[in-house]
Amino acid sequence: MPETGAFPLPQTPPAHSPLFRAEHFVWLTARVLEQRLFAYHFLNGGPDPVETALDAYRNTDGGYGHALEPDLRGPVSQPLHIAHALRILDAVGRCGGQRVERVCRYLTSVSTPDGALPAVTPAQRGYPTAPFLPVVDAPPSELLATGPVVGLLHRNEVWHAWLFRATDFCWQAVESLQASHPYEIRAALTFLDSVPDRPRAQATADRLGRLVRERRLAVLDPANLAAFPVAPGYAPGEHHFPHDYARTPDSLARAWFTDDEMARSLDHLAAEQQEDGGWPIRWRPWAPSTALEARPMVTIEALRTLRAYGRGVG
């Protein structure tokens, strides 16, 4: 049973409701961090237990490691771990202060010559790593790594010298996107949803929305998946849907889709809950532990998305 001393519990959700089933799944399978995060979002839990659990992944260099992002194993800090940590801190309202100041110092230390971030630094060499995250000696700047970090820092009104050049890199990368893929679009959106220059962000998001529709990067009719090809290099069935881009109604990506398209997308998301109460991962699992650790994360995000759109999960 949950620790009643750690957070006040509301009335138990109705038996066999989506939330009740998801709660059982989380207590059965999730790491302590995701258990605390689920409690924060759905059981009136506080932010302190989430921060304490996240601290287990923090390193002395100000970064995060220890497989916080399950596709990167081993103890060393990596930019992708930072993006994951900032998402959690943002979710619980703790993305600021000395903790984030130390994060920015780490980001400065691993930046590429143009001030942006690589996805994976050479420090990862020798530790188990997903095959789709290559470890090279001189890794390039990646919007995939930089966009979410810069966007989340702007969202929380964090200002640091590192942010200036990194923001310039993101603008240049996002505004020049032509042939892209869903995860890169999502990284661009995290940046655009929070960067201070709102008119520029709106205009750029409008262009990306047209790109997504023209290149069929979002499944607009879940009943006809074959009409929407999976992006090259993705796993079979690794489709992206409108709700993957517009996680909340206030995202710039919400304007990319009609009300009917979004409704079908949310219906599909709700129907994806599995018998064990959790949601599946769509990307290619490369080790048993990564799928086990990722499913509670995906489950929490699915519930948060459904709730953001007023879909009852209780």
mmCIF file of C-alpha atoms in Angstrom, residues 7-289:
data_model
loop_
_atom_site.group_PDB
_atom_site.id
_atom_site.type_symbol
_atom_site.label_atom_id
_atom_site.label_comp_id
_atom_site.label_asym_id
_atom_site.label_seq_id
_atom_site.Cartn_x
_atom_site.Cartn_y
_atom_site.Cartn_z
ATOM 1 C CA PHE A 7 1.526 12.315 1.062
ATOM 2 C CA PRO A 8 -2.198 12.639 1.799
ATOM 3 C CA LEU A 9 -4.284 10.203 -0.207
ATOM 4 C CA PRO A 10 -7.701 11.125 -1.619
ATOM 5 C CA GLN A 11 -10.584 8.745 -1.911
ATOM 6 C CA THR A 12 -9.529 5.675 -3.896
ATOM 7 C CA PRO A 13 -10.473 5.950 -7.586
ATOM 8 C CA PRO A 14 -13.416 3.781 -8.645
ATOM 9 C CA ALA A 15 -12.393 0.147 -9.062
ATOM 10 C CA HIS A 16 -11.443 -0.762 -12.629
ATOM 11 C CA SER A 17 -11.414 2.889 -13.757
ATOM 12 C CA PRO A 18 -8.448 3.821 -16.002
ATOM 13 C CA LEU A 19 -6.784 5.646 -13.109
ATOM 14 C CA PHE A 20 -7.321 2.779 -10.662
ATOM 15 C CA ARG A 21 -5.827 0.297 -13.118
ATOM 16 C CA ALA A 22 -2.901 2.620 -13.892
ATOM 17 C CA GLU A 23 -2.211 3.107 -10.178
ATOM 18 C CA HIS A 24 -1.980 -0.655 -9.699
ATOM 19 C CA PHE A 25 0.404 -0.859 -12.654
ATOM 20 C CA VAL A 26 2.637 1.891 -11.258
ATOM 21 C CA TRP A 27 2.894 0.374 -7.767
ATOM 22 C CA LEU A 28 3.646 -2.993 -9.349
ATOM 23 C CA THR A 29 6.302 -1.979 -11.895
ATOM 24 C CA ALA A 30 7.591 1.590 -11.561
ATOM 25 C CA ARG A 31 10.804 2.959 -10.118
ATOM 26 C CA VAL A 32 10.507 5.022 -6.951
ATOM 27 C CA LEU A 33 10.805 8.222 -9.016
ATOM 28 C CA GLU A 34 7.770 7.412 -11.156
ATOM 29 C CA GLN A 35 5.828 6.202 -8.111
ATOM 30 C CA ARG A 36 6.419 9.570 -6.455
ATOM 31 C CA LEU A 37 5.568 11.397 -9.686
ATOM 32 C CA PHE A 38 2.316 9.459 -10.088
ATOM 33 C CA ALA A 39 1.436 10.298 -6.480
ATOM 34 C CA TYR A 40 2.123 13.992 -7.164
ATOM 35 C CA HIS A 41 -0.095 14.137 -10.235
ATOM 36 C CA PHE A 42 -2.959 11.896 -9.163
ATOM 37 C CA LEU A 43 -2.863 11.230 -5.404
ATOM 38 C CA ASN A 44 -2.350 14.715 -3.950
ATOM 39 C CA GLY A 45 1.321 14.015 -3.347
ATOM 40 C CA GLY A 46 3.789 16.809 -2.702
ATOM 41 C CA PRO A 47 6.838 17.841 -4.757
ATOM 42 C CA ASP A 48 9.427 17.086 -2.048
ATOM 43 C CA PRO A 49 9.311 13.284 -2.446
ATOM 44 C CA VAL A 50 9.707 13.697 -6.216
ATOM 45 C CA GLU A 51 12.770 15.898 -5.766
ATOM 46 C CA THR A 52 14.261 13.470 -3.257
ATOM 47 C CA ALA A 53 13.807 10.559 -5.642
ATOM 48 C CA LEU A 54 15.289 12.571 -8.517
ATOM 49 C CA ASP A 55 18.366 13.396 -6.425
ATOM 50 C CA ALA A 56 19.403 9.739 -6.610
ATOM 51 C CA TYR A 57 20.265 10.328 -10.278
ATOM 52 C CA ARG A 58 22.207 13.560 -9.773
ATOM 53 C CA ASN A 59 25.990 13.729 -10.134
ATOM 54 C CA THR A 60 28.569 16.054 -8.586
ATOM 55 C CA ASP A 61 29.129 17.771 -11.959
ATOM 56 C CA GLY A 62 25.580 19.159 -11.843
ATOM 57 C CA GLY A 63 24.261 16.704 -14.423
ATOM 58 C CA TYR A 64 22.191 13.565 -14.133
ATOM 59 C CA GLY A 65 22.977 9.951 -15.008
ATOM 60 C CA HIS A 66 22.335 6.430 -13.692
ATOM 61 C CA ALA A 67 19.810 5.614 -16.445
ATOM 62 C CA LEU A 68 17.413 8.427 -15.555
ATOM 63 C CA GLU A 69 16.692 8.311 -19.293
ATOM 64 C CA PRO A 70 16.424 4.509 -19.640
ATOM 65 C CA ASP A 71 18.067 4.334 -23.067
ATOM 66 C CA LEU A 72 21.372 5.578 -21.583
ATOM 67 C CA ARG A 73 22.700 3.227 -18.907
ATOM 68 C CA GLY A 74 25.644 3.834 -16.598
ATOM 69 C CA PRO A 75 26.478 6.577 -14.080
ATOM 70 C CA VAL A 76 27.767 9.386 -16.288
ATOM 71 C CA SER A 77 25.908 12.644 -16.873
ATOM 72 C CA GLN A 78 24.413 13.199 -20.314
ATOM 73 C CA PRO A 79 22.339 16.000 -21.919
ATOM 74 C CA LEU A 80 19.391 13.656 -22.536
ATOM 75 C CA HIS A 81 19.273 12.933 -18.802
ATOM 76 C CA ILE A 82 19.178 16.693 -18.176
ATOM 77 C CA ALA A 83 16.142 17.094 -20.431
ATOM 78 C CA HIS A 84 14.389 14.310 -18.533
ATOM 79 C CA ALA A 85 15.252 15.849 -15.155
ATOM 80 C CA LEU A 86 14.016 19.294 -16.225
ATOM 81 C CA ARG A 87 10.692 17.832 -17.398
ATOM 82 C CA ILE A 88 10.191 16.340 -13.951
ATOM 83 C CA LEU A 89 11.219 19.507 -12.103
ATOM 84 C CA ASP A 90 8.955 21.576 -14.344
ATOM 85 C CA ALA A 91 6.042 19.214 -13.702
ATOM 86 C CA VAL A 92 6.328 19.661 -9.936
ATOM 87 C CA GLY A 93 7.098 23.390 -9.999
ATOM 88 C CA ARG A 94 10.716 23.111 -8.854
ATOM 89 C CA CYS A 95 12.625 24.089 -12.008
ATOM 90 C CA GLY A 96 14.722 26.880 -10.580
ATOM 91 C CA GLY A 97 17.165 27.880 -7.870
ATOM 92 C CA GLN A 98 20.615 26.475 -7.153
ATOM 93 C CA ARG A 99 19.736 23.077 -8.556
ATOM 94 C CA VAL A 100 19.115 24.532 -12.021
ATOM 95 C CA GLU A 101 22.117 26.845 -11.709
ATOM 96 C CA ARG A 102 24.286 23.723 -11.313
ATOM 97 C CA VAL A 103 22.534 22.174 -14.307
ATOM 98 C CA CYS A 104 23.398 25.205 -16.435
ATOM 99 C CA ARG A 105 27.056 24.968 -15.412
ATOM 100 C CA TYR A 106 27.063 21.366 -16.572
ATOM 101 C CA LEU A 107 25.391 22.342 -19.859
ATOM 102 C CA THR A 108 28.080 24.962 -20.443
ATOM 103 C CA SER A 109 30.793 22.346 -19.906
ATOM 104 C CA VAL A 110 29.424 19.926 -22.528
ATOM 105 C CA SER A 111 28.273 22.411 -25.171
ATOM 106 C CA THR A 112 29.453 22.120 -28.749
ATOM 107 C CA PRO A 113 31.375 25.026 -30.340
ATOM 108 C CA ASP A 114 28.123 26.686 -31.454
ATOM 109 C CA GLY A 115 26.771 26.663 -27.897
ATOM 110 C CA ALA A 116 24.257 23.854 -28.337
ATOM 111 C CA LEU A 117 24.097 20.321 -26.949
ATOM 112 C CA PRO A 118 24.992 16.934 -28.357
ATOM 113 C CA ALA A 119 22.561 14.103 -27.670
ATOM 114 C CA VAL A 120 25.304 11.909 -26.193
ATOM 115 C CA THR A 121 28.835 12.886 -25.161
ATOM 116 C CA PRO A 122 31.860 10.567 -25.477
ATOM 117 C CA ALA A 123 31.718 9.954 -21.713
ATOM 118 C CA GLN A 124 29.009 7.383 -22.465
ATOM 119 C CA ARG A 125 31.471 5.099 -24.232
ATOM 120 C CA GLY A 126 31.796 1.750 -22.489
ATOM 121 C CA TYR A 127 28.328 1.815 -20.926
ATOM 122 C CA PRO A 128 25.236 0.131 -22.394
ATOM 123 C CA THR A 129 23.514 2.501 -24.805
ATOM 124 C CA ALA A 130 20.553 2.216 -27.154
ATOM 125 C CA PRO A 131 21.734 1.431 -30.692
ATOM 126 C CA PHE A 132 19.852 4.460 -32.031
ATOM 127 C CA LEU A 133 21.985 6.783 -29.843
ATOM 128 C CA PRO A 134 25.499 6.487 -31.286
ATOM 129 C CA VAL A 135 28.513 7.479 -29.200
ATOM 130 C CA VAL A 136 31.104 9.372 -31.259
ATOM 131 C CA ASP A 137 34.235 11.337 -30.443
ATOM 132 C CA ALA A 138 32.999 14.691 -31.784
ATOM 133 C CA PRO A 139 29.206 14.623 -31.477
ATOM 134 C CA PRO A 140 27.292 17.280 -33.423
ATOM 135 C CA SER A 141 24.839 19.792 -32.042
ATOM 136 C CA GLU A 142 21.367 18.278 -31.858
ATOM 137 C CA LEU A 143 18.017 20.054 -31.785
ATOM 138 C CA LEU A 144 16.698 16.823 -30.264
ATOM 139 C CA ALA A 145 18.800 17.476 -27.156
ATOM 140 C CA THR A 146 18.943 21.278 -27.127
ATOM 141 C CA GLY A 147 15.345 22.238 -27.918
ATOM 142 C CA PRO A 148 13.670 20.622 -24.899
ATOM 143 C CA VAL A 149 16.301 21.915 -22.460
ATOM 144 C CA VAL A 150 16.175 25.491 -23.759
ATOM 145 C CA GLY A 151 12.376 25.452 -23.907
ATOM 146 C CA LEU A 152 11.963 24.222 -20.337
ATOM 147 C CA LEU A 153 14.456 26.770 -18.995
ATOM 148 C CA HIS A 154 12.603 29.593 -20.759
ATOM 149 C CA ARG A 155 9.278 28.232 -19.514
ATOM 150 C CA ASN A 156 10.548 28.625 -15.959
ATOM 151 C CA GLU A 157 12.127 32.042 -16.619
ATOM 152 C CA VAL A 158 15.630 30.773 -15.956
ATOM 153 C CA TRP A 159 18.324 33.036 -17.344
ATOM 154 C CA HIS A 160 21.930 31.967 -17.693
ATOM 155 C CA ALA A 161 24.723 32.944 -20.052
ATOM 156 C CA TRP A 162 24.564 29.495 -21.696
ATOM 157 C CA LEU A 163 20.997 30.145 -22.828
ATOM 158 C CA PHE A 164 21.800 32.985 -25.233
ATOM 159 C CA ARG A 165 23.818 31.013 -27.777
ATOM 160 C CA ALA A 166 21.721 27.895 -27.257
ATOM 161 C CA THR A 167 18.557 29.878 -28.005
ATOM 162 C CA ASP A 168 20.123 31.265 -31.182
ATOM 163 C CA PHE A 169 21.012 27.717 -32.234
ATOM 164 C CA CYS A 170 17.438 26.550 -31.659
ATOM 165 C CA TRP A 171 15.966 29.384 -33.708
ATOM 166 C CA GLN A 172 18.288 28.643 -36.597
ATOM 167 C CA ALA A 173 17.653 24.878 -36.407
ATOM 168 C CA VAL A 174 13.874 25.147 -36.063
ATOM 169 C CA GLU A 175 13.413 27.761 -38.768
ATOM 170 C CA SER A 176 15.498 25.733 -41.231
ATOM 171 C CA LEU A 177 13.775 22.384 -40.648
ATOM 172 C CA GLN A 178 12.659 20.850 -43.923
ATOM 173 C CA ALA A 179 12.867 17.055 -44.027
ATOM 174 C CA SER A 180 12.298 16.192 -40.395
ATOM 175 C CA HIS A 181 11.010 13.375 -38.200
ATOM 176 C CA PRO A 182 8.471 13.316 -35.339
ATOM 177 C CA TYR A 183 10.876 13.439 -32.399
ATOM 178 C CA GLU A 184 12.702 16.416 -33.892
ATOM 179 C CA ILE A 185 9.378 18.194 -34.408
ATOM 180 C CA ARG A 186 8.455 17.497 -30.785
ATOM 181 C CA ALA A 187 11.802 18.903 -29.619
ATOM 182 C CA ALA A 188 11.158 22.019 -31.700
ATOM 183 C CA LEU A 189 7.711 22.373 -30.135
ATOM 184 C CA THR A 190 9.048 22.275 -26.586
ATOM 185 C CA PHE A 191 11.240 25.191 -27.570
ATOM 186 C CA LEU A 192 8.521 27.112 -29.431
ATOM 187 C CA ASP A 193 5.880 26.665 -26.728
ATOM 188 C CA SER A 194 8.016 28.598 -24.230
ATOM 189 C CA VAL A 195 10.546 30.837 -25.987
ATOM 190 C CA PRO A 196 9.852 34.523 -25.155
ATOM 191 C CA ASP A 197 9.421 35.791 -28.745
ATOM 192 C CA ARG A 198 5.809 34.698 -29.147
ATOM 193 C CA PRO A 199 5.025 36.170 -32.618
ATOM 194 C CA ARG A 200 8.121 34.518 -34.075
ATOM 195 C CA ALA A 201 7.251 31.247 -32.315
ATOM 196 C CA GLN A 202 3.695 31.351 -33.671
ATOM 197 C CA ALA A 203 4.841 31.930 -37.243
ATOM 198 C CA THR A 204 7.436 29.174 -37.025
ATOM 199 C CA ALA A 205 4.945 26.740 -35.484
ATOM 200 C CA ASP A 206 2.475 27.436 -38.289
ATOM 201 C CA ARG A 207 5.114 26.418 -40.830
ATOM 202 C CA LEU A 208 5.970 23.254 -38.891
ATOM 203 C CA GLY A 209 2.305 22.340 -38.710
ATOM 204 C CA ARG A 210 2.056 22.486 -42.486
ATOM 205 C CA LEU A 211 5.202 20.357 -42.722
ATOM 206 C CA VAL A 212 3.729 17.741 -40.372
ATOM 207 C CA ARG A 213 0.565 17.476 -42.430
ATOM 208 C CA GLU A 214 2.292 17.510 -45.826
ATOM 209 C CA ARG A 215 4.752 14.785 -44.807
ATOM 210 C CA ARG A 216 2.094 12.765 -42.953
ATOM 211 C CA LEU A 217 4.066 12.826 -39.708
ATOM 212 C CA ALA A 218 0.873 12.565 -37.639
ATOM 213 C CA VAL A 219 -1.758 9.835 -37.907
ATOM 214 C CA LEU A 220 -4.967 11.756 -38.512
ATOM 215 C CA ASP A 221 -7.150 8.637 -38.769
ATOM 216 C CA PRO A 222 -6.136 5.884 -36.302
ATOM 217 C CA ALA A 223 -8.521 3.486 -38.049
ATOM 218 C CA ASN A 224 -6.364 3.734 -41.187
ATOM 219 C CA LEU A 225 -2.779 3.457 -39.921
ATOM 220 C CA ALA A 226 -1.515 2.091 -43.230
ATOM 221 C CA ALA A 227 -2.109 5.482 -44.834
ATOM 222 C CA PHE A 228 0.483 7.070 -42.544
ATOM 223 C CA PRO A 229 3.968 5.572 -42.987
ATOM 224 C CA VAL A 230 6.335 5.247 -40.060
ATOM 225 C CA ALA A 231 9.354 7.565 -40.299
ATOM 226 C CA PRO A 232 12.558 5.951 -41.650
ATOM 227 C CA GLY A 233 14.553 4.187 -38.945
ATOM 228 C CA TYR A 234 11.614 3.975 -36.553
ATOM 229 C CA ALA A 235 10.235 0.716 -35.200
ATOM 230 C CA PRO A 236 7.220 -0.898 -36.884
ATOM 231 C CA GLY A 237 4.150 0.748 -35.404
ATOM 232 C CA GLU A 238 6.094 3.766 -34.064
ATOM 233 C CA HIS A 239 3.469 6.191 -35.288
ATOM 234 C CA HIS A 240 2.860 9.652 -33.887
ATOM 235 C CA PHE A 241 -0.595 11.106 -33.320
ATOM 236 C CA PRO A 242 -1.933 14.641 -32.796
ATOM 237 C CA HIS A 243 -1.835 14.207 -29.012
ATOM 238 C CA ASP A 244 1.906 13.390 -29.200
ATOM 239 C CA TYR A 245 2.542 16.887 -30.537
ATOM 240 C CA ALA A 246 -0.161 18.832 -28.675
ATOM 241 C CA ARG A 247 0.153 17.353 -25.187
ATOM 242 C CA THR A 248 -2.023 20.131 -23.809
ATOM 243 C CA PRO A 249 -4.677 22.346 -25.424
ATOM 244 C CA ASP A 250 -2.478 25.434 -25.035
ATOM 245 C CA SER A 251 0.384 23.995 -27.124
ATOM 246 C CA LEU A 252 1.008 25.761 -30.420
ATOM 247 C CA ALA A 253 0.562 22.367 -32.073
ATOM 248 C CA ARG A 254 -3.123 22.233 -31.126
ATOM 249 C CA ALA A 255 -3.915 24.540 -34.051
ATOM 250 C CA TRP A 256 -2.434 21.985 -36.450
ATOM 251 C CA PHE A 257 -5.383 19.628 -36.023
ATOM 252 C CA THR A 258 -9.153 19.893 -36.301
ATOM 253 C CA ASP A 259 -11.407 19.120 -33.347
ATOM 254 C CA ASP A 260 -12.407 15.827 -34.970
ATOM 255 C CA GLU A 261 -8.783 14.829 -35.565
ATOM 256 C CA MET A 262 -7.877 15.574 -31.969
ATOM 257 C CA ALA A 263 -10.918 13.706 -30.662
ATOM 258 C CA ARG A 264 -9.997 10.611 -32.669
ATOM 259 C CA SER A 265 -6.432 10.875 -31.408
ATOM 260 C CA LEU A 266 -7.523 11.055 -27.765
ATOM 261 C CA ASP A 267 -9.949 8.170 -28.271
ATOM 262 C CA HIS A 268 -7.072 6.117 -29.618
ATOM 263 C CA LEU A 269 -4.855 7.099 -26.676
ATOM 264 C CA ALA A 270 -7.495 6.072 -24.144
ATOM 265 C CA ALA A 271 -8.004 2.750 -25.906
ATOM 266 C CA GLU A 272 -4.276 1.965 -25.766
ATOM 267 C CA GLN A 273 -4.380 1.213 -22.022
ATOM 268 C CA GLN A 274 -3.466 -2.435 -21.679
ATOM 269 C CA GLU A 275 -4.841 -5.204 -19.490
ATOM 270 C CA ASP A 276 -2.197 -4.634 -16.817
ATOM 271 C CA GLY A 277 -3.247 -0.975 -16.508
ATOM 272 C CA GLY A 278 -0.235 0.553 -18.252
ATOM 273 C CA TRP A 279 0.277 2.080 -21.664
ATOM 274 C CA PRO A 280 2.689 0.543 -24.190
ATOM 275 C CA ILE A 281 5.861 2.040 -25.592
ATOM 276 C CA ARG A 282 5.960 2.416 -29.366
ATOM 277 C CA TRP A 283 9.694 2.775 -29.927
ATOM 278 C CA ARG A 284 12.018 -0.195 -30.356
ATOM 279 C CA PRO A 285 12.930 -1.855 -27.025
ATOM 280 C CA TRP A 286 16.564 -2.947 -27.000
ATOM 281 C CA ALA A 287 16.833 -4.400 -23.483
ATOM 282 C CA PRO A 288 14.216 -5.799 -21.076
ATOM 283 C CA SER A 289 14.929 -3.166 -18.412
#
